[in-house]
Coordinates of C-alpha atoms and ligand atoms in Angstrom, one line a residue:
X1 CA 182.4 127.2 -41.3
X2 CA 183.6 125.5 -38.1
X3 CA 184.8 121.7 -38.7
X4 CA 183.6 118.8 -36.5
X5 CA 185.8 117.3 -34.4
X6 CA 186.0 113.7 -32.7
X7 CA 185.3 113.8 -29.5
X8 CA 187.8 111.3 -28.1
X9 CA 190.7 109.2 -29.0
X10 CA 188.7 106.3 -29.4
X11 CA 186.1 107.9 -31.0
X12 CA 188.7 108.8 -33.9
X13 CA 189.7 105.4 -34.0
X14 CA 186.9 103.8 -33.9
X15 CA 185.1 106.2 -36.7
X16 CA 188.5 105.1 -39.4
X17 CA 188.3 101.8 -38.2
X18 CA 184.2 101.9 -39.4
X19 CA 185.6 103.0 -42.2
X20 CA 188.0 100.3 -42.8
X21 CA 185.9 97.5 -41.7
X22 CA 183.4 96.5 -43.9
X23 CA 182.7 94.6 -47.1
X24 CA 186.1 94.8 -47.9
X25 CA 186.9 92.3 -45.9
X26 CA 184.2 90.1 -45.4
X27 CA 183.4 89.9 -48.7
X28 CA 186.2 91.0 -50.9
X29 CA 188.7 90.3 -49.3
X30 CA 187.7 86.2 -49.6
X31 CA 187.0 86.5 -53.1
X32 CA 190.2 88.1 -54.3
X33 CA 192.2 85.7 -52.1
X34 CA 190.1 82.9 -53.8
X35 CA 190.8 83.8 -57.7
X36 CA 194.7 84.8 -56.7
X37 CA 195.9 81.3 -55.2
X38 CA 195.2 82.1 -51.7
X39 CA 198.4 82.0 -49.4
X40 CA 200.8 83.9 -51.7
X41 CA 198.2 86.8 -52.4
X42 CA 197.5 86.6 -48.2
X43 CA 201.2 87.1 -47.8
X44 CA 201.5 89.7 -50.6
X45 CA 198.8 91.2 -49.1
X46 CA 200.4 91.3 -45.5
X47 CA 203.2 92.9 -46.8
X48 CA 201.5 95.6 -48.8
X49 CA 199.6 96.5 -45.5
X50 CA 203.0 97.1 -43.3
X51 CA 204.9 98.7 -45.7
X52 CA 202.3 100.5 -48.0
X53 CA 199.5 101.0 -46.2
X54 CA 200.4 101.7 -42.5
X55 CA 203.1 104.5 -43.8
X56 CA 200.0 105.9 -45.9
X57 CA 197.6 106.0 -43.4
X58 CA 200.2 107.6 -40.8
X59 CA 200.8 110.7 -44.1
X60 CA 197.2 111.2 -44.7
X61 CA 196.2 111.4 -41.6
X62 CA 198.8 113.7 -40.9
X63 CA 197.8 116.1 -43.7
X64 CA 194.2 116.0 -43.2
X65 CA 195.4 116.9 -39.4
X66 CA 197.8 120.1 -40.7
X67 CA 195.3 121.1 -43.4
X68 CA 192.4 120.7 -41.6
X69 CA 190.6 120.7 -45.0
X70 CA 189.1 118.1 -47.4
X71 CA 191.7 116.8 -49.8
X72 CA 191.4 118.7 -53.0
X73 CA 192.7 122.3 -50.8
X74 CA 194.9 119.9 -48.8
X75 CA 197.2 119.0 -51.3
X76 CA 196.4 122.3 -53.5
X77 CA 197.8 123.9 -50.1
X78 CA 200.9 121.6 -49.0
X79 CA 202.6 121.8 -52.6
X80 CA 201.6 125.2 -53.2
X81 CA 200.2 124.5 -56.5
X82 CA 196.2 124.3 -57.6
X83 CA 196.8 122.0 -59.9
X84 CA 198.0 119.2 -57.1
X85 CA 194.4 119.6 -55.8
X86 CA 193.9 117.0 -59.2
X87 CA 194.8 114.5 -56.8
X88 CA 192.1 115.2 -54.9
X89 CA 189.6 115.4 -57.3
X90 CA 191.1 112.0 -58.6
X91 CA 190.5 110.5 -55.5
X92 CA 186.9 111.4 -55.3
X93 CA 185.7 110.3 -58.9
X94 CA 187.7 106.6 -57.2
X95 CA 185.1 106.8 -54.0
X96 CA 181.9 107.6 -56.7
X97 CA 182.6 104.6 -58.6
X98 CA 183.2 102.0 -55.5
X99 CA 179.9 103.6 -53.9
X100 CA 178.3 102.7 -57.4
X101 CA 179.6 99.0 -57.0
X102 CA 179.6 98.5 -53.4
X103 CA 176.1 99.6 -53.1
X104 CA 175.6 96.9 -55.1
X105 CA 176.6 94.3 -52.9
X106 CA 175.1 96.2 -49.4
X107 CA 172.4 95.7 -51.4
X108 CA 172.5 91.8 -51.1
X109 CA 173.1 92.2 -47.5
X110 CA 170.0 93.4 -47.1
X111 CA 168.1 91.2 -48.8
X112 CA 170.2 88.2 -47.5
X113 CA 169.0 89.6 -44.2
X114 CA 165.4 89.6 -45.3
X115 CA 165.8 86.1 -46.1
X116 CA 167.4 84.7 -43.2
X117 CA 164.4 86.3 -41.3
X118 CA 162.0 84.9 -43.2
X119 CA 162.6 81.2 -44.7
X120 CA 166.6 80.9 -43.4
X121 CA 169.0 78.9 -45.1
X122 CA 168.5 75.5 -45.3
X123 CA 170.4 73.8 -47.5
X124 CA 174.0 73.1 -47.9
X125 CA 173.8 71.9 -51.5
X126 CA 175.8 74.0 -54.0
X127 CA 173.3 74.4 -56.8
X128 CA 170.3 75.1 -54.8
X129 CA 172.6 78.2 -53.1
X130 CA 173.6 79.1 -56.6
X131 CA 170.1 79.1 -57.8
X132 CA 169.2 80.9 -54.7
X133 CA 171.7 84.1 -55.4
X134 CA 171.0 83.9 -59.2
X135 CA 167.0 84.3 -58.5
X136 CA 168.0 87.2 -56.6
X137 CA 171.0 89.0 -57.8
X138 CA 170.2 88.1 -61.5
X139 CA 166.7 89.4 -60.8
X140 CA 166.9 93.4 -62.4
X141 CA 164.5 94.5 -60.6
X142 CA 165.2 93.3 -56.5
X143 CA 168.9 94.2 -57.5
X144 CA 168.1 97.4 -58.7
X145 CA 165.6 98.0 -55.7
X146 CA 167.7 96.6 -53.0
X147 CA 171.0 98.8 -54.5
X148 CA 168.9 102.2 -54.3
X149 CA 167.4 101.2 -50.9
X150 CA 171.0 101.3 -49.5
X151 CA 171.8 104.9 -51.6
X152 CA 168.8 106.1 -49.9
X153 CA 169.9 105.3 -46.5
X154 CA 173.0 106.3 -47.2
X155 CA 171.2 109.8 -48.0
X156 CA 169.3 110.3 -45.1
X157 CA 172.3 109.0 -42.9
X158 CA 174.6 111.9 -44.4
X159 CA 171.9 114.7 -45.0
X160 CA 170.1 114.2 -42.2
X161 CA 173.2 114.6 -39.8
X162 CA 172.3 111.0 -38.5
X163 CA 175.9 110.4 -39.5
X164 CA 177.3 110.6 -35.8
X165 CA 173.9 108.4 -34.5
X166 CA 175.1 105.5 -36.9
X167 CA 178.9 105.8 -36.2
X168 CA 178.1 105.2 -32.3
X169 CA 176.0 102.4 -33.3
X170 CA 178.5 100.7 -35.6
X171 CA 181.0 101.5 -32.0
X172 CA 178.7 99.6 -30.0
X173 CA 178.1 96.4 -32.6
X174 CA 181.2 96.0 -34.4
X175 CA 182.6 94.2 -31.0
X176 CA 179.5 92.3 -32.0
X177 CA 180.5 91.2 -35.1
X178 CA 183.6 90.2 -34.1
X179 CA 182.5 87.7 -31.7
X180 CA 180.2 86.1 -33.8
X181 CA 183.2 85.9 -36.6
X182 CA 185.2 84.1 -33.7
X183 CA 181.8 81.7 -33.6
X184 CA 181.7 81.4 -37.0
X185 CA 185.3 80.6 -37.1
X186 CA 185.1 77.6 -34.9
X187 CA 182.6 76.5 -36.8
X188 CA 184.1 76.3 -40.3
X189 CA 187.4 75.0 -38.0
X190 CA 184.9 72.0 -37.6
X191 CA 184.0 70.9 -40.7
X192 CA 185.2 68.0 -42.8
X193 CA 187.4 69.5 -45.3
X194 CA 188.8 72.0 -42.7
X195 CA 192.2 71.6 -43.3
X196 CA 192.2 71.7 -46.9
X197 CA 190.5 75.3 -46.8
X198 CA 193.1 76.3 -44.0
X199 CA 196.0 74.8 -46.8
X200 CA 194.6 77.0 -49.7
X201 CA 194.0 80.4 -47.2
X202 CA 197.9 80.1 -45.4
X203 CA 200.4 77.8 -47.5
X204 CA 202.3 79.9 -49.7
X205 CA 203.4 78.1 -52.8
X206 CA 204.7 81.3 -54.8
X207 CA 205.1 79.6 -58.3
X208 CA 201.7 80.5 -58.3
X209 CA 202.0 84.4 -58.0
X210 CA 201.4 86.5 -61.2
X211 CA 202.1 90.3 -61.7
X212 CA 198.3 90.3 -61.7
X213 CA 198.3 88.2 -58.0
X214 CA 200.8 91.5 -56.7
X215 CA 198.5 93.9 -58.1
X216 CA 195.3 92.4 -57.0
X217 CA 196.8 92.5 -53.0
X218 CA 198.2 95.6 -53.3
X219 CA 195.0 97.1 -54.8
X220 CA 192.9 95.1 -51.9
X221 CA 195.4 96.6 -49.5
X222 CA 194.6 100.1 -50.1
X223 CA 190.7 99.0 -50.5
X224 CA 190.8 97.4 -47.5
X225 CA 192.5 100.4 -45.3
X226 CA 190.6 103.0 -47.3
X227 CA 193.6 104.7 -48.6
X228 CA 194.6 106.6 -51.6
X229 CA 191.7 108.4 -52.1
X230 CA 191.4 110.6 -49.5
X231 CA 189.3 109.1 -47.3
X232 CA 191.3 108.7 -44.1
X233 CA 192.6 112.4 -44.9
X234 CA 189.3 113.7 -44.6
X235 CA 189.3 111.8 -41.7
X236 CA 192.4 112.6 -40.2
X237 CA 191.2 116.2 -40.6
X238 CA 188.8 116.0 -37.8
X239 CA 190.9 114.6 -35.4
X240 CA 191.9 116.0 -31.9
X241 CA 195.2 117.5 -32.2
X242 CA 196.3 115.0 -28.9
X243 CA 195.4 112.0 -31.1
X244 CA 198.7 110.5 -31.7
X245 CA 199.1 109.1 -35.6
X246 CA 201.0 106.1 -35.9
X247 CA 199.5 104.3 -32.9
X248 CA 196.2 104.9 -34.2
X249 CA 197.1 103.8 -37.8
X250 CA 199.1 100.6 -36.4
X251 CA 195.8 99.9 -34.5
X252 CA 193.2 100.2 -37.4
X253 CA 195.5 98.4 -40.1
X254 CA 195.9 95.6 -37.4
X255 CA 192.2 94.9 -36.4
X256 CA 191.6 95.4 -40.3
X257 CA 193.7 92.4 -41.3
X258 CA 192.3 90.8 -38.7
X259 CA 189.0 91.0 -39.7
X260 CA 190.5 89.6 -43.4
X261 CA 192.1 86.9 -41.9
X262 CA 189.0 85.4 -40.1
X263 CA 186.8 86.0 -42.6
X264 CA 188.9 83.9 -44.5
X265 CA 189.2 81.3 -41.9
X266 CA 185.6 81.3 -42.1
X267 CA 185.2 80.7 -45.9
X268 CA 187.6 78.9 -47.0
X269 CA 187.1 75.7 -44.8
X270 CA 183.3 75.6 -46.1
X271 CA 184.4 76.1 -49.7
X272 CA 186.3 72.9 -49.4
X273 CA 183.9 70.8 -47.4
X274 CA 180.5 71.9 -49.3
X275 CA 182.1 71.7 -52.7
X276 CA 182.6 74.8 -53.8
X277 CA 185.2 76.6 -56.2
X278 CA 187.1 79.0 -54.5
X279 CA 187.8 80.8 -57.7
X280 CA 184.1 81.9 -58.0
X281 CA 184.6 85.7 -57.7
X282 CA 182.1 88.4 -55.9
X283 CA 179.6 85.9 -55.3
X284 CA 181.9 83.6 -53.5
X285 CA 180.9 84.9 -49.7
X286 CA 177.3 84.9 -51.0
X287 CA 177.0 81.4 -51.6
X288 CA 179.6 79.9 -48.8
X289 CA 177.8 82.1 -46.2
X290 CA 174.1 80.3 -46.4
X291 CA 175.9 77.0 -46.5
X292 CA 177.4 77.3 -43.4
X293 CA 174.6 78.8 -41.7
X294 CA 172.5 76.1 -43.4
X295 CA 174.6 73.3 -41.3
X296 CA 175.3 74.8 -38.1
X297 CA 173.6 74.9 -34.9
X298 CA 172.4 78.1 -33.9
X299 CA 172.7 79.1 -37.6
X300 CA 168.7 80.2 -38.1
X301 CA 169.8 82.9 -35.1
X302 CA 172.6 84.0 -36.0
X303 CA 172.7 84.3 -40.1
X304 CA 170.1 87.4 -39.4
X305 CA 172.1 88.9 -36.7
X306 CA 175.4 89.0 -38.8
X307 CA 173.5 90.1 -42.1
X308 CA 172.2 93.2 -40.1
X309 CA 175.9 93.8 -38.9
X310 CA 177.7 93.3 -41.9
X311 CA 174.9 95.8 -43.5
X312 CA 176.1 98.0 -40.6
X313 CA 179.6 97.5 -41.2
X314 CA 179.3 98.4 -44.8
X315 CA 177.1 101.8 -44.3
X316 CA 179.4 103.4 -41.8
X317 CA 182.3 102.4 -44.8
X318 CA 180.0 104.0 -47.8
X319 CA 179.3 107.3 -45.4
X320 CA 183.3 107.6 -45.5
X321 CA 183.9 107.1 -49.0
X322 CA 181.0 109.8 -49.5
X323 CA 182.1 112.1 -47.0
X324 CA 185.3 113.2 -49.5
X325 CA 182.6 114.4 -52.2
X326 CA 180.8 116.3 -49.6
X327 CA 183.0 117.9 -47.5
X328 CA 184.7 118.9 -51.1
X329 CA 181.2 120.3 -52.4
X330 CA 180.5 122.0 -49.3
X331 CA 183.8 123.2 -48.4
X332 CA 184.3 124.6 -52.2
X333 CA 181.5 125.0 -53.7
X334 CA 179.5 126.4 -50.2
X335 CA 176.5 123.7 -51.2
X336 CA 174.5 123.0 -48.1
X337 CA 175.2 119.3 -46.5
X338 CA 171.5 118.4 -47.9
X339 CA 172.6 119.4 -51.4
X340 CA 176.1 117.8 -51.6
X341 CA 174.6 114.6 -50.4
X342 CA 171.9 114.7 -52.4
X343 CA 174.5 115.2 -55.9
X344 CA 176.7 112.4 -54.5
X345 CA 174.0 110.0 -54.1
X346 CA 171.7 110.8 -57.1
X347 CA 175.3 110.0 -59.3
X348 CA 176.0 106.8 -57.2
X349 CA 172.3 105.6 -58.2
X350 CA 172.7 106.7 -61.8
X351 CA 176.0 104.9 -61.7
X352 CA 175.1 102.0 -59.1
X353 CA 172.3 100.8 -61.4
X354 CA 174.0 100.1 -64.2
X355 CA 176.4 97.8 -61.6
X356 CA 173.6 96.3 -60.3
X357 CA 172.4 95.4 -64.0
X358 CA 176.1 93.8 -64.4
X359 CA 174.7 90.8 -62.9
X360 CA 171.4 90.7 -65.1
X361 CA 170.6 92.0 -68.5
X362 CA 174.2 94.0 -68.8
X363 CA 176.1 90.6 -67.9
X364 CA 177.5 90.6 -71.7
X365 CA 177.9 94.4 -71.7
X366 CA 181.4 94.0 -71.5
X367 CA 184.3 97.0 -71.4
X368 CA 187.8 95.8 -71.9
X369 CA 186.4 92.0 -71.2
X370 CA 185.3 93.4 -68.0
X371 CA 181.1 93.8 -66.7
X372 CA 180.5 97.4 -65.4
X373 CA 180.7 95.9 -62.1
X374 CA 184.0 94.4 -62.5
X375 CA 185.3 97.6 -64.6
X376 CA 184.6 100.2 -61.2
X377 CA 186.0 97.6 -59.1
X378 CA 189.2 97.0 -61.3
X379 CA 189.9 100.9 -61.7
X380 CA 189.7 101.6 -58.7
X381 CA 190.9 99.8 -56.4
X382 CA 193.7 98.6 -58.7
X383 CA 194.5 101.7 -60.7
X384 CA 193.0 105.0 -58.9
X385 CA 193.6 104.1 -55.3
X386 CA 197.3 102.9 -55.9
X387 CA 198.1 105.8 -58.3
X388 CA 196.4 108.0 -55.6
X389 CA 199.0 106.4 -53.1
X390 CA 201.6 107.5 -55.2
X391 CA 201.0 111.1 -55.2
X392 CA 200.4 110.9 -51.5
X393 CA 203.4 109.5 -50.8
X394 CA 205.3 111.6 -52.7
X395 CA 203.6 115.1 -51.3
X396 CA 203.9 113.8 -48.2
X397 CA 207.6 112.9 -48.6
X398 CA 209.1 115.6 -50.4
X399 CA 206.8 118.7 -50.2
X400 CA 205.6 118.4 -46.6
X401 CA 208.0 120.0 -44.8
X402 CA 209.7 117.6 -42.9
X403 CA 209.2 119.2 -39.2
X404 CA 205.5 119.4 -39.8
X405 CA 205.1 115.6 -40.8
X406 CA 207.6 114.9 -38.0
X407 CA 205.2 116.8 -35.2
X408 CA 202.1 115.6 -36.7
X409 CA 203.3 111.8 -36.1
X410 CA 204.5 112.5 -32.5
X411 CA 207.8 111.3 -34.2
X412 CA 210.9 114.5 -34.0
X413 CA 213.8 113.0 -33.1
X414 CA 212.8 109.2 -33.8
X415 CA 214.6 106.9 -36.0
X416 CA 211.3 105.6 -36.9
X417 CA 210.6 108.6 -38.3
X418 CA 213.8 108.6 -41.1
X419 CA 212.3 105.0 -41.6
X420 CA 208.9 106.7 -42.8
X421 CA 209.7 109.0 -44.6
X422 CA 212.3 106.5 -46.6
X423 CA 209.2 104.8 -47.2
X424 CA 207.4 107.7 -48.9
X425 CA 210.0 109.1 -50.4
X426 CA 211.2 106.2 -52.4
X427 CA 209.9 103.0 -51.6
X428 CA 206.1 103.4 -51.6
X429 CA 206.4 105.3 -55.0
X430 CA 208.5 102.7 -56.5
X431 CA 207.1 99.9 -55.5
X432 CA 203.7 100.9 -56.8
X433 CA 205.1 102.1 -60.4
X434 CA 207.0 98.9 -60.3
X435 CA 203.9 97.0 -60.1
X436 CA 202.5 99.1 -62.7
X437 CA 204.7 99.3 -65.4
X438 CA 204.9 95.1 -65.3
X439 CA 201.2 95.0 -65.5
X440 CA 201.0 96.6 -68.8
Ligands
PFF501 N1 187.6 100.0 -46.6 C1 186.3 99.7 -46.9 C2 186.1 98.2 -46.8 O1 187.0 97.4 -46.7 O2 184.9 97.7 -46.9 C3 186.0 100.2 -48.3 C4 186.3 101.6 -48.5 C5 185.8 102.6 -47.6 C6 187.1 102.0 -49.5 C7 186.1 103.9 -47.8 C8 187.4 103.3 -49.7 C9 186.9 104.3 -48.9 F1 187.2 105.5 -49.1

C-alpha cells in the first residue's frame, strides 16, 4: 500500500502543530494550572516541554520517518523484537480513551457555539454561568447527543478521506485563532482583578509544589505535544525525507506553549475579577469563557467565531489521536480506511458515553475516587503517555542505531546531538520513573 506523504515543509508542520493545538491547551491546560497552584506547575511545565518533550518529539518523529510504518511495526522493527510492538499497542488503547473523554468536551464546544449564536452570553454573574453549564453538561441527553455529534464527524472526516480538506482548513484559521487569543488577551489584561490572575498564572512560590503538582505538568506536557503514544510517530512517518526534525519539533513545542501561555493569560485575569475559583477543574474555561465574552465589547461577534475555531482546533487534534488505531488496523490487519474508522469511532462512542454521563447520572460512579471522566484523563495522560515516553526514549536511545537517529535529525557530527541522545538515554527515563515511583 503506498503511504501519504506531506506535501511541503510547512504542510508537515502545520498538520503536528493541528495536532498539538487544541483543547489541550485552551482548555486543559487552564484547568490543570488552576488546581496545581499555578506558577510553579507553569514552570514545571516549561521545563518538562524542553527537556522531555522537545527530545521526544525530535525520536518519534525520527522513527516514524526511518520506519515509515505505524508504531506497533515501528518499534516491533527497530528492537527486533514483536513483543516491543506492546508499546505501540499501549499507546493506542491511551489515544481510545482520551478520544472517549475529549469528545466529551468538543462536544461542549459545539453547543457553546450554538449558544453564542443564538441567545449569546450575557451575564457575568458566577452562578447564572454555573447554572448555565450545569443545564447543559449535566443534561444526559444534550451531553450524550452533542459527544456522538463530534464522533460522527470525526467519522466522516477520517472515512470519507476529508481528512486532508479539514487539515488545510484548520492551516488557514488557526492564524485566526491566534489573533483573536491576542484580542482576548488584552481584554482579560483590562479587567479589575488583572494583576491578581497574572500573580497566580507566573509567580512561582514552590512551597506549593506536590509530587502530584510534577506529575500533573509532566503528564500535560506530553498531552499537550501529543507525545508518548505514537501520535507524532505516525506522523513523522509521513513526512518528506527533506523535512529537517529538530527545527520542526522546536517550532511546534514553541507555538504550543504559546498557545498555553495565552490561554492562561486569558483566564486567569477573569477568574480573579468575576469571582471565580480557579481550582474548579474541567469546567473552569467553560464558565470563565461566557463571562468574559459577557462583558466585553465585540463579545456577541466574537464568542461564536472562537467556539467554531476552537471546535476546529480540537477535530484536527481527535483525527490524530485516531489516525494511530487506523493506520495500525489498516496497516495490520488490511481493514479498509472505512472499516478501521468505523471500529475506532463506534469504541470511542461506547466509551465516550459513559464520559459524557460522568457529568450527569454517573457523577457518583466513582473508580479509585475518580468519575469515568476523570479516570481516562488521569491514566492517560499521567500514567500511559509518560510510561509510553519511557519506552520511546529508551528505544530510541539505545536500540536505534545511533547513525540512523543521527541522519534522521540532520544532527552527525553535532554536539547537540550527544546532548540528545544523553537525554534519552538516561535523563528522560529517569526522570519519568523518578516521578513515578514518588507518586505511589
Ligand atoms: N495535543 C492535543 C491537545 O493539546 O489538545 C491532544 C492530543 C492529540 C493528545 C493527539 C494526544 C494525541 F495523540
Amino acid at each position: 500500500m503506498r503511504r501519504g506523504a506531506f506535501a511541503t515543509r510547512i504542510g508537515a508542520i502545520a498538520t503536528a502543530v493541528g495536532s498539538a493545538v487544541g483543547l489541550g491547551n485552551i482548555w486543559r491546560f487552564p484547568y490543570e494550572a488552576g488546581t496545581n497552584g499555578g506558577g510553579a506547575f507553569l514552570m514545571i511545565y516549561l521545563f518538562f516541554i524542553a527537556i522531555v518533550g522537545i527530545p521526544l518529539l525530535c525520536a518519534e518523529f525520527a522513527m516514524g520517518r526511518d520506519s515509515r510504518a505505524n508504531a506497533v511495526k515501528t518499534f516491533a522493527s527497530l528492537t527486533g523484537r514483536k513483543s516491543m510492538g506492546a508499546v505501540g499497542v499501549m499507546g493506542i488503547v491511551a489515544s481510545v480513551l482520551i478520544l472517549s473523554f475529549y469528545s466529551v468536551v468538543a462536544g461542549w464546544t459545539i453547543e457553546y457555539t450554538i449558544i453564542s449564536f443564538s441567545r449569546g452570553f450575557k451575564s457575568t454573574d458566577v452562578e447564572t454561568l454555573h447554572s448555565l453549564f450545569n443545564s447543559s453538561i449535566a443534561s444526559p441527553a444534550k451531553s450524550l447527543f452533542f459527544t456522538w455529534l463530534f464522533l460522527l464527524i470525526n467519522y466522516f472526516a477520517l472515512a470519507r478521506g476529508v481528512r486532508k480538506g479539514i487539515e488545510s482548513l484548520s492551516n488557514l484559521l488557526m492564524p485566526v485563532l491566534f489573533l483573536i487569543l491576542i484580542v482576548f488577551c488584552v481584554n482579560s489584561l483590562m479587567l479589575p482583578d488583572a494583576g491578581r490572575g497574572l500573580r497566580f498564572l507566573f509567580a512561582v512560590d514552590f512551597s506549593q509544589v506536590s509530587v502530584t503538582t510534577v506529575l500533573s505538568a509532566m503528564g500535560q506536557a506530553f498531552f499537550s505535544l501529543s507525545i508518548g503514544l505514537g501520535c507524532m510517530l505516525t506522523y513523522g512517518s509521513y513526512f518528506k525525507d527533506s523535512t529537517i526534525i529538530p527545527r520542526t519539533a522546536v517550532s511546534i513545542a514553541s507555538l504550543d506553549t504559546l498557545v498555553a501561555i495565552l490561554s492562561g493569560i486569558i483566564i486567569f485575569p477573569a477568574v480573579f475579577s468575576f469571582g471565580m475559583s480557579p481550582t474548579a477543574g474541567p469546567t473552569l474555561v467553560f464558565e470563565t469563557l461566557p463571562a468574559i465574552f459577557g462583558a466585553m465589547a465585540g463579545g456577541r461577534i466574537l464568542a461564536p467565531l472562537f467556539f467554531i475555531l476552537l471546535f476546529i482546533a480540537s477535530l484536527t487534534s481527535t483525527i490524530s489521536m485516531s489516525e494511530i488505531s487506523i493506520s495500525f488496523c489498516t496497516e495490520q490487519f488490511g481493514w479498509s480506511r472505512k472499516k478501521a474508522s468505523a471500529a475506532v469511532i463506534g469504541l470511542s462512542m461506547a466509551l465516550g458515553g459513559l464520559c459524557a454521563l460522568s457529568f450527569g447520572p454517573l457523577a457518583n460512579f466513582k473508580i479509585c475516587s475518580l468519575t469515568v471522566f476523570n479516570l481516562f484523563d488521569f491514566a492517560s495522560s499521567n500514567v500511559l503517555l509518560p510510561l509510553g515516553g519511557v519506552c520511546a526514549s529508551l528505544i530510541a536511545g539505545w536500540a536505534y542505531p545511533r547513525s540512523r537517529l543521527a541522519a534522521q535529525l540532520s544532527l552527525t557530527g553535532n554536539k547537540l546531538f550527544s546532548v540528545i541522545r544523553f537525554l534519552l538515554r538516561y535523563i528522560i527515563p529517569l526522570c519519568i520513573l523518578l516521578i513515578f515511583i514518588n507518586s505511589l
